[in-house]
Amino acid sequence: MAIKRIFTDMDGTLLNSQGRVSADNAQAVRASEIPVTLVSARAPMEMKEAIEALGLTGPQVAFNGGLIYEMEESRVHPLHTDIIPKQTVQLLLKSIRRAFPEVSLSYYDLTHWYCDTIDKGIRFEYDLTRQAPTLVNDSDRFLLGQDNTFKIMLLSFEEEEMQDLLFTRTGQRSPTYRSIMAAYREVYGEAAPVAVLEGIATEEDGYEAAKKLARERNLDCIFANGDDVAAGIFRYYQEQQPLPFLCGQENQLTSQLLGISTIDHKSYDLGRECFRQAISDERRTLVLQSEFIER
């Protein structure tokens, strides 16, 4: 079967340890004459160098699907957008700053990267992407966010903070997971501590994970990788001790019945529109907003 298009991650896959496309990779991609779409958590401005090195002209995916776009005369032309609602942005920024004041906090809109202090995390990201942030000198104004925020980024280099920022995941196969673990090894020279629980996919997995967590540390907040997982965590803490703030994902029936806060990413709608765009010659700009549902 002939390959019609290649979709590739960037960090930890296409790019080398300096965050650049090697000359050999660039030559191979150009010689293949197969259309290539980059799929990355990066912002368009952080993907521009790679796009130019590879000579790409078709649709590209930034912010892990939050933006599908093409470059036209060195400008970003959106084909699909999925921004974070401003109210959700403000809630997250203020909550993160209050709970984790030492964590490097920044965010992105379509064309800018914003921070309110130049810390170790900002310098690390600058060295990797060679893109300068927009410094907002007023912290209160910074925490208001932007009308078209696509991404909020947290960076930490302290082991204790890394453990407090806990994620549950189905497994190690996602590009995002591999990139985070590779970055940790590059900085510390060793594997990450138990900050990410793997193999978490069902309610029972969530229950067993919560049992492990309760023995090891006193968490204030848990972000689960699905509402079924969150339901298992909820069940354990309800039986044993006061429940930390718990947030699931995808707004499934379990979170609705148990009253668990969740993030509805509109994944079905996003997938449907992406596939429609892939087989259509018509250009459309669509907005699908993720929704934070606090219960």
Short mmCIF file of C-alpha atoms in Angstrom, two decimals:
data_model
loop_
_atom_site.label_atom_id
_atom_site.label_comp_id
_atom_site.label_asym_id
_atom_site.label_seq_id
_atom_site.Cartn_x
_atom_site.Cartn_y
_atom_site.Cartn_z
CA MET A 1 0.00 0.00 0.00
CA ALA A 2 1.40 3.38 -1.00
CA ILE A 3 2.06 5.85 1.81
CA LYS A 4 -0.04 8.97 1.19
CA ARG A 5 1.05 11.11 4.13
CA ILE A 6 3.42 10.91 7.10
CA PHE A 7 2.38 12.25 10.52
CA THR A 8 5.30 12.65 12.92
CA ASP A 9 5.96 13.94 16.41
CA MET A 10 8.86 16.37 16.84
CA ASP A 11 10.64 16.32 20.22
CA GLY A 12 12.20 12.95 20.94
CA THR A 13 11.31 11.71 17.44
CA LEU A 14 12.10 13.92 14.44
CA LEU A 15 14.34 16.42 16.24
CA ASN A 16 17.76 15.75 17.71
CA SER A 17 18.79 16.51 21.31
CA GLN A 18 19.40 20.17 20.35
CA GLY A 19 15.78 20.47 19.19
CA ARG A 20 16.68 20.69 15.49
CA VAL A 21 16.14 18.65 12.33
CA SER A 22 19.43 17.02 11.33
CA ALA A 23 20.72 17.54 7.80
CA ASP A 24 20.31 13.80 7.06
CA ASN A 25 16.68 13.76 8.21
CA ALA A 26 15.88 16.91 6.25
CA GLN A 27 17.40 15.44 3.11
CA ALA A 28 15.54 12.13 3.54
CA VAL A 29 12.16 13.82 4.04
CA ARG A 30 12.62 16.13 1.07
CA ALA A 31 13.76 13.24 -1.16
CA SER A 32 10.76 11.06 -0.25
CA GLU A 33 8.30 13.53 -1.83
CA ILE A 34 5.66 12.22 0.61
CA PRO A 35 3.58 14.96 2.28
CA VAL A 36 4.53 15.34 5.94
CA THR A 37 2.46 16.75 8.78
CA LEU A 38 4.16 17.63 12.06
CA VAL A 39 2.07 16.84 15.15
CA SER A 40 3.41 18.53 18.26
CA ALA A 41 2.63 20.17 21.59
CA ARG A 42 4.79 23.06 20.33
CA ALA A 43 3.46 26.41 19.17
CA PRO A 44 3.61 27.32 15.45
CA MET A 45 6.51 29.72 16.05
CA GLU A 46 8.44 26.82 17.63
CA MET A 47 7.70 24.59 14.60
CA LYS A 48 8.63 27.15 11.94
CA GLU A 49 12.32 26.25 11.74
CA ALA A 50 11.56 22.55 11.19
CA ILE A 51 8.87 23.32 8.61
CA GLU A 52 11.30 25.42 6.62
CA ALA A 53 14.11 22.85 6.95
CA LEU A 54 11.83 20.13 5.57
CA GLY A 55 10.18 22.32 2.94
CA LEU A 56 6.66 21.50 4.19
CA THR A 57 3.63 23.21 2.64
CA GLY A 58 0.59 21.26 3.87
CA PRO A 59 -1.42 21.23 7.11
CA GLN A 60 0.49 21.09 10.40
CA VAL A 61 -0.78 20.31 13.92
CA ALA A 62 0.29 22.42 16.91
CA PHE A 63 -0.67 22.40 20.60
CA ASN A 64 -1.44 18.65 20.46
CA GLY A 65 -4.40 19.24 18.14
CA GLY A 66 -5.51 22.60 19.50
CA LEU A 67 -4.51 24.19 16.20
CA ILE A 68 -4.37 22.82 12.66
CA TYR A 69 -2.82 25.31 10.27
CA GLU A 70 -0.82 26.01 7.15
CA MET A 71 1.99 28.52 6.64
CA GLU A 72 1.19 31.12 3.98
CA GLU A 73 3.81 33.75 3.19
CA SER A 74 5.43 33.16 6.61
CA ARG A 75 2.11 33.68 8.40
CA VAL A 76 -0.02 31.14 10.27
CA HIS A 77 -3.30 30.40 8.49
CA PRO A 78 -5.60 28.49 10.92
CA LEU A 79 -7.66 25.63 9.50
CA HIS A 80 -9.04 24.49 12.85
CA THR A 81 -8.77 25.98 16.34
CA ASP A 82 -9.66 24.62 19.78
CA ILE A 83 -8.81 27.28 22.36
CA ILE A 84 -9.12 27.03 26.15
CA PRO A 85 -12.03 29.16 27.40
CA LYS A 86 -10.71 32.30 29.11
CA GLN A 87 -12.58 31.55 32.34
CA THR A 88 -10.87 28.14 32.48
CA VAL A 89 -7.49 29.73 31.73
CA GLN A 90 -7.88 32.17 34.61
CA LEU A 91 -9.01 29.43 37.00
CA LEU A 92 -6.04 27.20 36.09
CA LEU A 93 -3.43 29.97 36.18
CA LYS A 94 -4.54 31.28 39.56
CA SER A 95 -4.91 27.80 41.07
CA ILE A 96 -1.51 26.62 39.81
CA ARG A 97 0.25 29.80 40.97
CA ARG A 98 -1.37 29.51 44.40
CA ALA A 99 -0.69 25.78 44.88
CA PHE A 100 2.72 25.58 43.14
CA PRO A 101 4.35 29.04 43.35
CA GLU A 102 7.83 27.67 42.55
CA VAL A 103 6.77 25.95 39.31
CA SER A 104 7.63 27.77 36.08
CA LEU A 105 4.30 28.91 34.59
CA SER A 106 3.68 30.29 31.11
CA TYR A 107 1.12 30.10 28.31
CA TYR A 108 0.66 30.54 24.57
CA ASP A 109 -1.80 32.16 22.20
CA LEU A 110 -1.60 31.92 18.41
CA THR A 111 1.50 34.10 18.01
CA HIS A 112 3.03 34.74 21.46
CA TRP A 113 4.47 32.95 24.47
CA TYR A 114 3.74 34.76 27.77
CA CYS A 115 5.46 34.68 31.17
CA ASP A 116 5.72 37.06 34.12
CA THR A 117 9.24 36.12 35.21
CA ILE A 118 12.35 34.76 33.50
CA ASP A 119 13.10 31.67 35.58
CA LYS A 120 14.93 28.40 35.03
CA GLY A 121 12.00 26.86 33.16
CA ILE A 122 11.69 29.78 30.75
CA ARG A 123 15.44 29.73 30.06
CA PHE A 124 15.30 25.95 29.48
CA GLU A 125 12.49 26.29 26.93
CA TYR A 126 14.22 29.21 25.23
CA ASP A 127 17.40 27.16 24.81
CA LEU A 128 15.35 24.33 23.30
CA THR A 129 13.16 26.32 20.90
CA ARG A 130 15.15 29.55 20.48
CA GLN A 131 11.93 31.57 20.80
CA ALA A 132 11.76 34.55 23.16
CA PRO A 133 8.79 34.95 25.52
CA THR A 134 6.66 38.05 25.90
CA LEU A 135 7.28 39.25 29.46
CA VAL A 136 4.20 40.55 31.28
CA ASN A 137 5.58 42.62 34.16
CA ASP A 138 2.27 42.77 36.04
CA SER A 139 1.60 39.35 37.62
CA ASP A 140 -2.09 40.10 38.18
CA ARG A 141 -2.49 40.92 34.49
CA PHE A 142 -0.50 37.81 33.53
CA LEU A 143 -2.91 35.61 35.50
CA LEU A 144 -5.85 36.94 33.47
CA GLY A 145 -4.61 35.03 30.40
CA GLN A 146 -5.49 35.78 26.79
CA ASP A 147 -8.73 35.50 24.81
CA ASN A 148 -7.23 32.83 22.54
CA THR A 149 -5.03 30.75 24.83
CA PHE A 150 -4.08 27.37 23.35
CA LYS A 151 -1.63 26.01 25.90
CA ILE A 152 -0.58 26.42 29.53
CA MET A 153 2.93 25.13 30.27
CA LEU A 154 4.39 24.08 33.64
CA LEU A 155 8.08 23.28 34.07
CA SER A 156 9.74 22.04 37.24
CA PHE A 157 13.26 20.84 38.00
CA GLU A 158 12.72 19.93 41.65
CA GLU A 159 12.02 16.27 42.48
CA GLU A 160 9.48 17.09 45.17
CA GLU A 161 7.53 19.36 42.82
CA MET A 162 7.70 16.73 40.08
CA GLN A 163 6.12 14.20 42.43
CA ASP A 164 3.43 16.62 43.60
CA LEU A 165 2.42 17.19 39.98
CA LEU A 166 0.99 13.73 39.47
CA PHE A 167 -0.41 12.29 36.25
CA THR A 168 -2.05 8.94 35.58
CA ARG A 169 -1.62 7.51 32.09
CA THR A 170 -2.68 4.43 30.17
CA GLY A 171 0.93 3.58 29.25
CA GLN A 172 4.30 4.77 28.04
CA ARG A 173 3.56 4.73 24.32
CA SER A 174 2.34 8.28 23.77
CA PRO A 175 4.82 10.79 22.25
CA THR A 176 4.03 13.25 25.05
CA TYR A 177 4.95 10.72 27.74
CA ARG A 178 8.16 9.69 25.99
CA SER A 179 9.20 13.31 25.47
CA ILE A 180 8.65 14.22 29.13
CA MET A 181 10.63 11.22 30.35
CA ALA A 182 13.44 11.87 27.84
CA ALA A 183 13.66 15.52 28.94
CA TYR A 184 13.87 14.47 32.59
CA ARG A 185 16.70 12.03 31.84
CA GLU A 186 18.55 14.72 29.86
CA VAL A 187 18.37 17.21 32.73
CA TYR A 188 18.99 14.87 35.68
CA GLY A 189 20.97 12.09 33.99
CA GLU A 190 18.67 9.42 35.42
CA ALA A 191 15.15 8.07 35.11
CA ALA A 192 12.32 10.11 36.61
CA PRO A 193 11.01 9.24 40.09
CA VAL A 194 7.49 7.90 40.44
CA ALA A 195 5.71 11.04 39.30
CA VAL A 196 3.66 9.35 36.56
CA LEU A 197 1.62 6.22 37.25
CA GLU A 198 1.49 3.98 34.18
CA GLY A 199 -0.99 1.32 33.11
CA ILE A 200 -3.92 3.29 34.52
CA ALA A 201 -7.00 2.76 32.34
CA THR A 202 -9.95 1.47 34.40
CA GLU A 203 -11.84 2.29 37.59
CA GLU A 204 -10.10 -0.57 39.41
CA ASP A 205 -6.71 0.75 38.22
CA GLY A 206 -7.65 4.12 39.72
CA TYR A 207 -8.61 2.50 43.02
CA GLU A 208 -5.31 0.62 43.29
CA ALA A 209 -3.34 3.73 42.27
CA ALA A 210 -5.07 5.78 44.98
CA LYS A 211 -4.19 3.11 47.55
CA LYS A 212 -0.52 3.38 46.54
CA LEU A 213 -0.61 7.19 46.55
CA ALA A 214 -2.18 7.43 50.00
CA ARG A 215 0.67 5.38 51.49
CA GLU A 216 3.43 7.43 49.85
CA ARG A 217 2.37 11.06 50.10
CA ASN A 218 -0.36 13.51 51.02
CA LEU A 219 -1.55 14.93 47.69
CA ASP A 220 -3.59 18.09 47.30
CA CYS A 221 -4.61 17.51 43.69
CA ILE A 222 -4.87 14.56 41.29
CA PHE A 223 -5.44 14.85 37.53
CA ALA A 224 -6.65 11.50 36.17
CA ASN A 225 -6.49 10.42 32.53
CA GLY A 226 -10.20 9.64 32.39
CA ASP A 227 -13.39 9.86 34.40
CA ASP A 228 -13.50 6.08 35.01
CA VAL A 229 -10.01 6.28 36.54
CA ALA A 230 -11.11 9.28 38.62
CA ALA A 231 -14.10 7.25 39.84
CA GLY A 232 -11.78 4.56 41.21
CA ILE A 233 -9.63 7.18 42.96
CA PHE A 234 -12.81 8.78 44.34
CA ARG A 235 -14.00 5.41 45.71
CA TYR A 236 -10.78 4.74 47.60
CA TYR A 237 -10.44 8.18 49.18
CA GLN A 238 -14.12 8.21 50.09
CA GLU A 239 -13.56 5.02 52.07
CA GLN A 240 -10.28 6.04 53.72
CA GLN A 241 -9.72 9.77 54.16
CA PRO A 242 -10.66 13.26 52.88
CA LEU A 243 -10.56 13.45 49.10
CA PRO A 244 -7.92 15.68 47.40
CA PHE A 245 -9.13 17.89 44.57
CA LEU A 246 -9.80 15.38 41.79
CA CYS A 247 -10.22 16.09 38.09
CA GLY A 248 -11.03 13.58 35.38
CA GLN A 249 -11.21 13.94 31.61
CA GLU A 250 -13.78 13.54 28.81
CA ASN A 251 -16.98 14.19 30.84
CA GLN A 252 -18.07 10.57 31.01
CA LEU A 253 -21.15 9.27 32.79
CA THR A 254 -19.11 8.31 35.88
CA SER A 255 -18.05 11.89 36.59
CA GLN A 256 -21.60 13.12 36.09
CA LEU A 257 -23.02 10.58 38.54
CA LEU A 258 -20.31 11.04 41.19
CA GLY A 259 -20.04 14.82 40.88
CA ILE A 260 -16.34 14.77 39.90
CA SER A 261 -14.86 17.81 38.16
CA THR A 262 -13.66 17.03 34.64
CA ILE A 263 -12.25 18.47 31.42
CA ASP A 264 -14.34 17.82 28.32
CA HIS A 265 -11.94 17.94 25.36
CA LYS A 266 -14.70 17.31 22.79
CA SER A 267 -12.50 14.51 21.43
CA TYR A 268 -15.23 12.97 19.29
CA ASP A 269 -16.09 16.28 17.66
CA LEU A 270 -12.39 17.08 17.15
CA GLY A 271 -11.71 13.73 15.49
CA ARG A 272 -14.75 14.01 13.26
CA GLU A 273 -13.84 17.47 12.02
CA CYS A 274 -10.18 16.54 11.48
CA PHE A 275 -11.16 13.57 9.32
CA ARG A 276 -13.64 15.70 7.37
CA GLN A 277 -10.92 18.28 6.76
CA ALA A 278 -8.50 15.58 5.59
CA ILE A 279 -10.79 14.48 2.75
CA SER A 280 -12.04 17.94 1.81
CA ASP A 281 -10.59 20.54 -0.54
CA GLU A 282 -12.52 23.28 1.25
CA ARG A 283 -10.74 25.37 3.85
CA ARG A 284 -12.66 25.92 7.04
CA THR A 285 -11.90 27.61 10.32
CA LEU A 286 -13.57 25.76 13.19
CA VAL A 287 -13.59 26.46 16.91
CA LEU A 288 -14.11 23.59 19.36
CA GLN A 289 -13.54 24.71 22.94
CA SER A 290 -12.40 22.36 25.68
CA GLU A 291 -14.56 22.88 28.76
CA PHE A 292 -13.58 22.66 32.42
CA ILE A 293 -16.60 21.40 34.35
CA GLU A 294 -16.31 22.05 38.08
CA ARG A 295 -18.60 20.02 40.27
#
